GROMACS .gro file of C-alpha atoms in nm:
model
  443
    1LEU     CA    1  -9.099  -9.663   1.638
    2SER     CA    2  -9.190  -9.434   1.349
    3ASP     CA    3  -9.555  -9.429   1.455
    4LEU     CA    4  -9.460  -9.353   1.815
    5MET     CA    5  -9.240  -9.064   1.704
    6MET     CA    6  -9.510  -8.921   1.477
    7MET     CA    7  -9.749  -8.929   1.773
    8GLY     CA    8  -9.493  -8.757   1.995
    9ALA     CA    9  -9.465  -9.055   2.229
   10VAL     CA   10  -9.087  -9.083   2.256
   11PRO     CA   11  -8.978  -9.154   2.616
   12ASP     CA   12  -8.705  -8.925   2.746
   13ASP     CA   13  -8.482  -9.212   2.856
   14LEU     CA   14  -8.467  -9.343   2.498
   15ARG     CA   15  -8.465  -9.010   2.317
   16GLY     CA   16  -8.086  -8.966   2.308
   17GLU     CA   17  -8.027  -9.316   2.171
   18ILE     CA   18  -8.296  -9.264   1.906
   19TRP     CA   19  -8.148  -8.929   1.798
   20TYR     CA   20  -7.798  -9.076   1.783
   21THR     CA   21  -7.914  -9.361   1.562
   22LEU     CA   22  -8.162  -9.188   1.330
   23SER     CA   23  -7.945  -8.879   1.271
   24GLY     CA   24  -7.658  -9.084   1.131
   25GLY     CA   25  -7.436  -8.996   1.425
   26VAL     CA   26  -7.378  -9.364   1.489
   27ASN     CA   27  -7.260  -9.408   1.127
   28ILE     CA   28  -7.014  -9.121   1.161
   29ALA     CA   29  -6.884  -9.277   1.483
   30TYR     CA   30  -6.828  -9.617   1.322
   31ALA     CA   31  -6.666  -9.458   1.016
   32GLY     CA   32  -6.379  -9.330   1.233
   33THR     CA   33  -6.145  -9.486   1.484
   34PRO     CA   34  -6.301  -9.624   1.805
   35HIS     CA   35  -6.191  -9.325   2.012
   36TYR     CA   36  -6.200  -9.059   1.740
   37TYR     CA   37  -6.359  -8.786   1.953
   38ARG     CA   38  -6.112  -8.822   2.239
   39GLU     CA   39  -5.817  -8.848   1.998
   40LEU     CA   40  -5.925  -8.530   1.819
   41ARG     CA   41  -5.963  -8.346   2.149
   42ASP     CA   42  -5.618  -8.458   2.264
   43GLU     CA   43  -5.456  -8.372   1.930
   44PHE     CA   44  -5.566  -8.008   1.945
   45CYS     CA   45  -5.560  -7.969   2.325
   46GLY     CA   46  -5.430  -7.623   2.418
   47GLN     CA   47  -5.434  -7.492   2.061
   48GLN     CA   48  -5.628  -7.183   1.958
   49SER     CA   49  -5.891  -7.210   1.683
   50LYS     CA   50  -6.053  -6.930   1.485
   51ALA     CA   51  -6.386  -7.032   1.634
   52GLN     CA   52  -6.275  -7.026   1.998
   53TYR     CA   53  -6.362  -6.662   2.073
   54GLU     CA   54  -6.715  -6.695   1.932
   55ILE     CA   55  -6.770  -7.022   2.116
   56GLU     CA   56  -6.664  -6.875   2.452
   57LYS     CA   57  -6.887  -6.574   2.396
   58ASP     CA   58  -7.194  -6.791   2.338
   59LEU     CA   59  -7.148  -7.062   2.604
   60LEU     CA   60  -7.353  -6.895   2.877
   61ARG     CA   61  -7.619  -6.787   2.627
   62SER     CA   62  -7.689  -7.142   2.514
   63PHE     CA   63  -7.942  -7.264   2.768
   64PRO     CA   64  -7.937  -7.008   3.052
   65GLU     CA   65  -8.255  -7.133   3.221
   66HIS     CA   66  -8.111  -7.483   3.265
   67PRO     CA   67  -7.895  -7.530   3.578
   68PHE     CA   68  -7.666  -7.769   3.385
   69PHE     CA   69  -7.548  -7.479   3.164
   70ARG     CA   70  -7.497  -7.201   3.418
   71GLN     CA   71  -7.165  -7.047   3.513
   72GLY     CA   72  -6.937  -7.310   3.665
   73ALA     CA   73  -7.168  -7.603   3.587
   74ALA     CA   74  -7.036  -7.920   3.426
   75GLY     CA   75  -7.251  -7.867   3.119
   76ILE     CA   76  -7.052  -7.558   3.019
   77ASP     CA   77  -6.727  -7.756   2.998
   78MET     CA   78  -6.896  -8.033   2.802
   79LEU     CA   79  -7.052  -7.782   2.565
   80ARG     CA   80  -6.715  -7.612   2.511
   81ASN     CA   81  -6.547  -7.947   2.445
   82VAL     CA   82  -6.800  -8.059   2.184
   83LEU     CA   83  -6.811  -7.725   1.997
   84GLN     CA   84  -6.435  -7.674   1.991
   85THR     CA   85  -6.368  -8.032   1.886
   86TYR     CA   86  -6.620  -8.006   1.605
   87ALA     CA   87  -6.458  -7.681   1.490
   88TRP     CA   88  -6.132  -7.876   1.454
   89ARG     CA   89  -6.306  -8.161   1.274
   90ASN     CA   90  -6.477  -7.934   1.020
   91PRO     CA   91  -6.296  -7.602   0.964
   92LYS     CA   92  -6.535  -7.512   0.679
   93VAL     CA   93  -6.808  -7.485   0.942
   94GLY     CA   94  -6.592  -7.401   1.242
   95TYR     CA   95  -6.857  -7.250   1.464
   96CYS     CA   96  -7.189  -7.094   1.369
   97GLN     CA   97  -7.429  -6.929   1.609
   98SER     CA   98  -7.716  -7.166   1.688
   99LEU     CA   99  -7.484  -7.469   1.708
  100ASN     CA  100  -7.438  -7.387   2.075
  101ILE     CA  101  -7.813  -7.409   2.135
  102ILE     CA  102  -7.852  -7.734   1.941
  103THR     CA  103  -7.553  -7.892   2.115
  104ALA     CA  104  -7.679  -7.790   2.459
  105VAL     CA  105  -8.004  -7.977   2.396
  106LEU     CA  106  -7.814  -8.280   2.262
  107LEU     CA  107  -7.607  -8.287   2.582
  108CYS     CA  108  -7.926  -8.312   2.787
  109PHE     CA  109  -7.978  -8.659   2.639
  110LEU     CA  110  -7.634  -8.774   2.520
  111ASP     CA  111  -7.281  -8.794   2.653
  112GLU     CA  112  -7.010  -8.574   2.501
  113GLU     CA  113  -6.893  -8.824   2.243
  114ARG     CA  114  -7.237  -8.912   2.112
  115ALA     CA  115  -7.346  -8.548   2.115
  116PHE     CA  116  -7.037  -8.469   1.905
  117HIS     CA  117  -7.121  -8.734   1.645
  118THR     CA  118  -7.487  -8.629   1.635
  119LEU     CA  119  -7.384  -8.266   1.585
  120ALA     CA  120  -7.159  -8.379   1.299
  121ALA     CA  121  -7.454  -8.564   1.145
  122ILE     CA  122  -7.672  -8.251   1.162
  123CYS     CA  123  -7.409  -8.031   0.996
  124GLU     CA  124  -7.287  -8.282   0.741
  125LEU     CA  125  -7.579  -8.516   0.664
  126LEU     CA  126  -7.912  -8.361   0.762
  127ALA     CA  127  -7.844  -7.994   0.690
  128PRO     CA  128  -7.523  -7.975   0.482
  129GLY     CA  129  -7.437  -7.620   0.378
  130ASN     CA  130  -7.664  -7.458   0.637
  131TYR     CA  131  -7.388  -7.386   0.887
  132CYS     CA  132  -7.086  -7.313   0.663
  133SER     CA  133  -6.953  -6.958   0.627
  134ASN     CA  134  -7.161  -6.859   0.321
  135MET     CA  135  -7.471  -7.045   0.449
  136ILE     CA  136  -7.578  -7.104   0.089
  137GLU     CA  137  -7.825  -7.381   0.174
  138THR     CA  138  -7.985  -7.161   0.438
  139ILE     CA  139  -8.042  -6.898   0.168
  140VAL     CA  140  -8.188  -7.167  -0.058
  141ASP     CA  141  -8.415  -7.292   0.220
  142GLN     CA  142  -8.547  -6.943   0.285
  143ALA     CA  143  -8.622  -6.898  -0.086
  144VAL     CA  144  -8.806  -7.233  -0.080
  145PHE     CA  145  -9.001  -7.134   0.230
  146HIS     CA  146  -9.103  -6.809   0.057
  147LYS     CA  147  -9.248  -7.015  -0.230
  148LEU     CA  148  -9.432  -7.237   0.018
  149MET     CA  149  -9.580  -6.930   0.184
  150GLU     CA  150  -9.697  -6.813  -0.159
  151LYS     CA  151  -9.873  -7.146  -0.200
  152PHE     CA  152 -10.024  -7.192   0.147
  153HIS     CA  153 -10.049  -6.838   0.293
  154PRO     CA  154 -10.056  -6.594  -0.003
  155THR     CA  155 -10.265  -6.326   0.171
  156LEU     CA  156 -10.046  -6.319   0.481
  157LEU     CA  157  -9.728  -6.312   0.273
  158ALA     CA  158  -9.863  -6.023   0.064
  159LYS     CA  159  -9.933  -5.830   0.385
  160LEU     CA  160  -9.578  -5.891   0.511
  161ASP     CA  161  -9.439  -5.776   0.176
  162ASP     CA  162  -9.654  -5.461   0.181
  163MET     CA  163  -9.524  -5.383   0.530
  164GLY     CA  164  -9.164  -5.421   0.410
  165MET     CA  165  -9.102  -5.717   0.642
  166PRO     CA  166  -8.865  -5.971   0.479
  167LEU     CA  167  -8.986  -6.322   0.548
  168ALA     CA  168  -8.633  -6.456   0.599
  169ALA     CA  169  -8.574  -6.203   0.878
  170LEU     CA  170  -8.852  -6.377   1.071
  171THR     CA  171  -8.783  -6.739   0.986
  172GLN     CA  172  -8.412  -6.796   0.923
  173SER     CA  173  -8.331  -6.837   1.292
  174TRP     CA  174  -8.613  -7.094   1.326
  175PHE     CA  175  -8.443  -7.318   1.072
  176LEU     CA  176  -8.091  -7.269   1.208
  177CYS     CA  177  -8.192  -7.338   1.569
  178LEU     CA  178  -8.432  -7.619   1.469
  179PHE     CA  179  -8.703  -7.415   1.647
  180ILE     CA  180  -8.528  -7.450   1.985
  181GLY     CA  181  -8.600  -7.133   2.182
  182TYR     CA  182  -8.888  -7.031   1.954
  183VAL     CA  183  -9.144  -7.285   2.077
  184PRO     CA  184  -9.186  -7.443   2.422
  185LEU     CA  185  -8.912  -7.696   2.497
  186ALA     CA  186  -9.148  -7.994   2.500
  187LEU     CA  187  -9.263  -7.906   2.149
  188ALA     CA  188  -8.905  -7.836   2.035
  189LEU     CA  189  -8.808  -8.189   2.143
  190ARG     CA  190  -9.094  -8.334   1.937
  191ILE     CA  191  -8.977  -8.129   1.639
  192LEU     CA  192  -8.626  -8.270   1.685
  193ASP     CA  193  -8.769  -8.622   1.702
  194LEU     CA  194  -8.936  -8.571   1.364
  195PHE     CA  195  -8.637  -8.388   1.218
  196PHE     CA  196  -8.413  -8.688   1.283
  197LEU     CA  197  -8.685  -8.919   1.146
  198GLN     CA  198  -8.808  -8.726   0.841
  199GLY     CA  199  -8.531  -8.477   0.766
  200GLY     CA  200  -8.542  -8.105   0.687
  201ARG     CA  201  -8.895  -8.093   0.544
  202VAL     CA  202  -9.019  -8.109   0.904
  203LEU     CA  203  -8.884  -7.757   0.955
  204PHE     CA  204  -9.084  -7.625   0.659
  205ALA     CA  205  -9.398  -7.789   0.793
  206PHE     CA  206  -9.360  -7.635   1.139
  207GLY     CA  207  -9.271  -7.298   0.986
  208LEU     CA  208  -9.598  -7.298   0.792
  209ALA     CA  209  -9.781  -7.413   1.106
  210MET     CA  210  -9.637  -7.121   1.305
  211PHE     CA  211  -9.788  -6.873   1.060
  212LYS     CA  212 -10.115  -7.067   1.055
  213GLN     CA  213 -10.127  -7.052   1.436
  214HIS     CA  214 -10.068  -6.675   1.449
  215GLU     CA  215 -10.241  -6.576   1.122
  216VAL     CA  216 -10.537  -6.389   1.271
  217LEU     CA  217 -10.314  -6.186   1.504
  218LEU     CA  218 -10.063  -6.111   1.227
  219MET     CA  219 -10.331  -5.994   0.983
  220ASP     CA  220 -10.450  -5.738   1.241
  221GLN     CA  221 -10.108  -5.570   1.262
  222ASP     CA  222 -10.016  -5.244   1.088
  223ASP     CA  223  -9.678  -5.187   1.252
  224PRO     CA  224  -9.403  -5.412   1.106
  225THR     CA  225  -9.212  -5.402   1.436
  226GLU     CA  226  -9.501  -5.590   1.600
  227ILE     CA  227  -9.472  -5.888   1.364
  228PRO     CA  228  -9.176  -6.053   1.544
  229VAL     CA  229  -9.350  -5.986   1.877
  230CYS     CA  230  -9.664  -6.165   1.758
  231LEU     CA  231  -9.462  -6.469   1.647
  232ARG     CA  232  -9.301  -6.490   1.993
  233GLN     CA  233  -9.638  -6.494   2.168
  234PRO     CA  234  -9.681  -6.801   2.395
  235ILE     CA  235  -9.828  -7.096   2.207
  236MET     CA  236 -10.137  -7.174   2.408
  237ASN     CA  237 -10.241  -7.478   2.206
  238GLN     CA  238  -9.931  -7.681   2.123
  239SER     CA  239 -10.138  -7.979   2.011
  240GLU     CA  240 -10.317  -7.767   1.752
  241LEU     CA  241  -9.989  -7.634   1.611
  242TYR     CA  242  -9.852  -7.988   1.597
  243HIS     CA  243 -10.152  -8.112   1.402
  244HIS     CA  244 -10.126  -7.818   1.160
  245ALA     CA  245  -9.764  -7.916   1.103
  246MET     CA  246  -9.860  -8.279   1.034
  247ASP     CA  247 -10.111  -8.159   0.774
  248TYR     CA  248  -9.843  -7.952   0.601
  249LEU     CA  249  -9.594  -8.238   0.626
  250SER     CA  250  -9.826  -8.457   0.420
  251GLU     CA  251  -9.838  -8.191   0.147
  252VAL     CA  252  -9.473  -8.080   0.148
  253THR     CA  253  -9.333  -8.395  -0.005
  254PRO     CA  254  -8.963  -8.472  -0.059
  255ALA     CA  255  -9.020  -8.448  -0.436
  256MET     CA  256  -9.175  -8.101  -0.398
  257LEU     CA  257  -8.883  -7.981  -0.187
  258ARG     CA  258  -8.627  -8.113  -0.436
  259GLN     CA  259  -8.802  -7.933  -0.720
  260LEU     CA  260  -8.828  -7.605  -0.527
  261ARG     CA  261  -8.465  -7.626  -0.411
  262ASN     CA  262  -8.339  -7.685  -0.764
  263ALA     CA  263  -8.545  -7.391  -0.890
  264SER     CA  264  -8.423  -7.161  -0.609
  265ARG     CA  265  -8.053  -7.247  -0.599
  266SER     CA  266  -7.940  -7.036  -0.896
  267SER     CA  267  -8.110  -6.717  -0.771
  268ALA     CA  268  -7.981  -6.785  -0.418
  269ILE     CA  269  -7.624  -6.811  -0.546
  270ASP     CA  270  -7.669  -6.487  -0.743
  271SER     CA  271  -7.806  -6.317  -0.433
  272LEU     CA  272  -7.516  -6.442  -0.223
  273HIS     CA  273  -7.266  -6.320  -0.482
  274GLU     CA  274  -7.431  -5.977  -0.496
  275ASN     CA  275  -7.443  -5.938  -0.117
  276THR     CA  276  -7.084  -6.055  -0.074
  277ARG     CA  277  -6.962  -5.825  -0.350
  278ASN     CA  278  -7.137  -5.522  -0.198
  279MET     CA  279  -6.993  -5.601   0.146
  280VAL     CA  280  -6.636  -5.648   0.016
  281VAL     CA  281  -6.650  -5.330  -0.193
  282ARG     CA  282  -6.777  -5.126   0.104
  283GLN     CA  283  -6.498  -5.262   0.323
  284ILE     CA  284  -6.233  -5.167   0.067
  285ARG     CA  285  -6.369  -4.815   0.026
  286ASP     CA  286  -6.382  -4.770   0.405
  287LYS     CA  287  -6.035  -4.911   0.477
  288HIS     CA  288  -5.853  -4.769   0.174
  289PRO     CA  289  -5.981  -4.417   0.093
  290GLU     CA  290  -5.662  -4.359  -0.109
  291LEU     CA  291  -5.797  -4.591  -0.378
  292THR     CA  292  -5.987  -4.364  -0.615
  293TYR     CA  293  -6.227  -4.616  -0.765
  294SER     CA  294  -6.604  -4.577  -0.763
  295GLU     CA  295  -6.832  -4.857  -0.644
  296PRO     CA  296  -6.929  -4.959  -1.000
  297GLU     CA  297  -6.561  -4.979  -1.096
  298LEU     CA  298  -6.485  -5.197  -0.793
  299HIS     CA  299  -6.787  -5.415  -0.875
  300CYS     CA  300  -6.648  -5.468  -1.223
  301MET     CA  301  -6.305  -5.554  -1.082
  302TYR     CA  302  -6.462  -5.793  -0.831
  303ASP     CA  303  -6.640  -5.982  -1.111
  304ILE     CA  304  -6.318  -6.007  -1.314
  305PHE     CA  305  -6.125  -6.128  -1.009
  306HIS     CA  306  -6.380  -6.387  -0.898
  307GLY     CA  307  -6.429  -6.522  -1.247
  308HIS     CA  308  -6.101  -6.712  -1.189
  309LYS     CA  309  -6.112  -6.747  -0.811
  310ARG     CA  310  -5.993  -7.036  -0.605
  311SER     CA  311  -6.228  -7.178  -0.346
  312SER     CA  312  -6.057  -6.944  -0.100
  313GLY     CA  313  -6.134  -6.639  -0.317
  314GLN     CA  314  -5.766  -6.572  -0.389
  315LEU     CA  315  -5.551  -6.592  -0.702
  316VAL     CA  316  -5.240  -6.796  -0.763
  317LEU     CA  317  -4.978  -6.662  -1.006
  318SER     CA  318  -5.104  -6.853  -1.309
  319GLN     CA  319  -5.457  -6.718  -1.251
  320PHE     CA  320  -5.318  -6.367  -1.207
  321PHE     CA  321  -5.162  -6.397  -1.555
  322SER     CA  322  -5.514  -6.458  -1.691
  323VAL     CA  323  -5.705  -6.206  -1.482
  324PHE     CA  324  -5.482  -5.897  -1.473
  325PRO     CA  325  -5.471  -5.837  -1.853
  326LYS     CA  326  -5.851  -5.819  -1.856
  327ARG     CA  327  -5.828  -5.510  -1.640
  328PHE     CA  328  -5.490  -5.378  -1.754
  329PRO     CA  329  -5.399  -5.506  -2.104
  330VAL     CA  330  -5.108  -5.271  -2.187
  331TRP     CA  331  -4.856  -5.511  -2.030
  332LYS     CA  332  -5.015  -5.824  -2.173
  333ASP     CA  333  -4.697  -5.933  -2.357
  334ARG     CA  334  -4.471  -5.857  -2.059
  335PRO     CA  335  -4.533  -6.157  -1.828
  336ASP     CA  336  -4.216  -6.066  -1.639
  337LEU     CA  337  -4.391  -5.748  -1.521
  338TYR     CA  338  -4.698  -5.944  -1.411
  339GLU     CA  339  -4.484  -6.173  -1.202
  340LEU     CA  340  -4.305  -5.877  -1.042
  341LEU     CA  341  -4.643  -5.718  -0.964
  342PHE     CA  342  -4.775  -6.038  -0.810
  343ARG     CA  343  -4.470  -6.083  -0.588
  344ARG     CA  344  -4.484  -5.721  -0.474
  345PHE     CA  345  -4.849  -5.723  -0.368
  346ASP     CA  346  -4.848  -6.074  -0.220
  347ALA     CA  347  -4.805  -5.918   0.124
  348ASN     CA  348  -4.749  -6.232   0.328
  349GLY     CA  349  -4.562  -6.425   0.058
  350ASP     CA  350  -4.803  -6.720   0.059
  351GLY     CA  351  -4.838  -6.730  -0.320
  352LEU     CA  352  -5.199  -6.607  -0.305
  353LEU     CA  353  -5.337  -6.264  -0.393
  354LYS     CA  354  -5.650  -6.136  -0.214
  355PHE     CA  355  -5.899  -5.907  -0.386
  356SER     CA  356  -5.789  -5.603  -0.186
  357GLU     CA  357  -5.429  -5.666  -0.293
  358PHE     CA  358  -5.542  -5.703  -0.653
  359VAL     CA  359  -5.715  -5.362  -0.637
  360LYS     CA  360  -5.403  -5.197  -0.492
  361CYS     CA  361  -5.197  -5.357  -0.769
  362VAL     CA  362  -5.423  -5.219  -1.044
  363HIS     CA  363  -5.439  -4.878  -0.878
  364ALA     CA  364  -5.061  -4.848  -0.863
  365VAL     CA  365  -5.025  -4.868  -1.241
  366GLU     CA  366  -5.358  -4.722  -1.350
  367ARG     CA  367  -5.452  -4.431  -1.126
  368THR     CA  368  -5.125  -4.254  -1.040
  369GLY     CA  369  -4.926  -3.974  -1.203
  370LEU     CA  370  -4.618  -4.007  -1.423
  371TYR     CA  371  -4.367  -3.959  -1.141
  372GLU     CA  372  -4.545  -4.211  -0.917
  373ARG     CA  373  -4.559  -4.464  -1.201
  374VAL     CA  374  -4.188  -4.424  -1.284
  375HIS     CA  375  -4.099  -4.458  -0.916
  376PHE     CA  376  -4.324  -4.762  -0.880
  377CYS     CA  377  -4.172  -4.932  -1.185
  378PHE     CA  378  -3.825  -4.856  -1.050
  379GLU     CA  379  -3.916  -5.027  -0.723
  380LEU     CA  380  -4.042  -5.326  -0.919
  381MET     CA  381  -3.712  -5.359  -1.107
  382LYS     CA  382  -3.492  -5.344  -0.798
  383THR     CA  383  -3.352  -5.665  -0.659
  384GLY     CA  384  -3.279  -5.726  -0.294
  385ASP     CA  385  -3.180  -5.419  -0.090
  386ARG     CA  386  -3.011  -5.238  -0.377
  387ASP     CA  387  -3.118  -4.883  -0.451
  388TRP     CA  388  -3.010  -4.901  -0.815
  389ILE     CA  389  -3.087  -5.105  -1.128
  390ASP     CA  390  -2.862  -5.220  -1.413
  391ARG     CA  391  -2.885  -5.131  -1.784
  392GLY     CA  392  -3.119  -5.420  -1.874
  393ALA     CA  393  -3.358  -5.335  -1.592
  394LEU     CA  394  -3.354  -4.969  -1.692
  395TYR     CA  395  -3.453  -5.055  -2.049
  396SER     CA  396  -3.730  -5.273  -1.905
  397LEU     CA  397  -3.845  -4.989  -1.678
  398ILE     CA  398  -3.859  -4.737  -1.963
  399ASP     CA  399  -4.053  -4.981  -2.179
  400ALA     CA  400  -4.296  -5.050  -1.893
  401VAL     CA  401  -4.362  -4.677  -1.846
  402LEU     CA  402  -4.399  -4.612  -2.219
  403ARG     CA  403  -4.653  -4.893  -2.244
  404LEU     CA  404  -4.864  -4.715  -1.987
  405TYR     CA  405  -4.904  -4.453  -2.260
  406HIS     CA  406  -4.955  -4.720  -2.527
  407VAL     CA  407  -4.601  -4.699  -2.669
  408SER     CA  408  -4.352  -4.988  -2.673
  409LEU     CA  409  -3.983  -4.916  -2.668
  410PHE     CA  410  -3.911  -5.246  -2.842
  411SER     CA  411  -4.185  -5.214  -3.106
  412ALA     CA  412  -4.085  -5.170  -3.470
  413THR     CA  413  -4.326  -4.880  -3.490
  414VAL     CA  414  -4.122  -4.671  -3.247
  415ALA     CA  415  -3.903  -4.419  -3.424
  416ALA     CA  416  -3.530  -4.493  -3.428
  417ASP     CA  417  -3.448  -4.153  -3.284
  418LEU     CA  418  -3.659  -4.233  -2.975
  419GLN     CA  419  -3.463  -4.552  -2.922
  420GLY     CA  420  -3.140  -4.359  -2.974
  421LEU     CA  421  -3.249  -4.100  -2.720
  422VAL     CA  422  -3.320  -4.368  -2.464
  423THR     CA  423  -2.981  -4.530  -2.526
  424MET     CA  424  -2.810  -4.193  -2.488
  425CYS     CA  425  -2.988  -4.135  -2.154
  426VAL     CA  426  -2.889  -4.480  -2.030
  427ASP     CA  427  -2.525  -4.426  -2.130
  428ARG     CA  428  -2.519  -4.090  -1.960
  429ALA     CA  429  -2.672  -4.231  -1.641
  430GLU     CA  430  -2.413  -4.509  -1.635
  431ARG     CA  431  -2.126  -4.261  -1.680
  432LEU     CA  432  -2.256  -4.045  -1.398
  433ALA     CA  433  -2.286  -4.350  -1.173
  434SER     CA  434  -1.934  -4.459  -1.262
  435GLN     CA  435  -1.794  -4.112  -1.187
  436GLN     CA  436  -1.968  -4.105  -0.850
  437GLN     CA  437  -1.826  -4.446  -0.763
  438GLN     CA  438  -1.469  -4.336  -0.855
  439GLN     CA  439  -1.503  -4.021  -0.642
  440GLN     CA  440  -1.618  -4.228  -0.345
  441GLN     CA  441  -1.321  -4.464  -0.386
  442GLN     CA  442  -1.074  -4.171  -0.401
  443GLN     CA  443  -1.218  -4.024  -0.083
   0.00000   0.00000   0.00000
């Protein structure tokens, strides 16, 4: 069977069964209950998922030239079923563009249930991390492919770099779509055959072969906008490209890929962190112009925040106690204030603080005037719907405000006359409040 697949001699009537078995889809099926797919569909029938809008938007774009996937055709309903059910199975992936294209091809050879399990095998066994929200393994793969281009096509890569054409901009979609839509369908099916047999290194081999096939044309280009056009030129000699790929496959060994992936992962994670940080900071500056922080200041805050992040990128109260003093240490021995701050800026009351809420929290005590700070601290001390605070809360408020100016009301270093003055003000405020209450009762 392996020899037949390497020669591209897989018969269409057996292709689906071979994919289902070699991918690991059959193992995923047997690991669950006998009717897992149908049970999962029924369990979430009629419910909305976060992925549903994106899935619906892409259904008719999946395989438009195939009559099975045109408007009103049965294939559209099957495609929707598989994609939505997988989004329920694996919320970390949900739905990623390109899964619609892969699933449409699977459905040409498999029924819904087997297509579902084969899709799960692709996302979870053959290409784990490629289709999740941060796509970290896709970034790693593109870094690895860049190193392979340095090894096998250094002159062509240097030309692309000189033209300012990022290699990943040309090749990332090849890897995500498993070359479906970028080579003739007959060749794409042969690539899928080998992908299920040999794993992800097949994609690197065909990527190198694509550049080998178009190298002469690409080297003649001076306009970077023509590079993608050249790579989409019809492949006149599919057999030649296939043989180039087999040559590269013999050189790109599993051991080589493991070594390159391990070497590339750290820089890929750093790159992902940097890109995510820049995006989040830009969004905050666009949505909240009232926050007067510069980009470098927000970058610094982002790094402090995400040094203690949960997997969801949000802080629980105990983490907030550790993170907030690093940015705002003047209240470090007033944990009661930290808890009040956390509760106030936890907008939806889920016990988690997002980065944008953290920034607003810091801004409220760090970048406002004296009156705004006093008013803010007063609001913190209030309980329920009351518009007043008692004596203990007032002392706490005054101490909180004084600490903003690096003075503690309860510190032994504070002069006794200052403490006396505060007490006198509190007493006077209480008398005035008592007098007002008596007048209201008399009226």
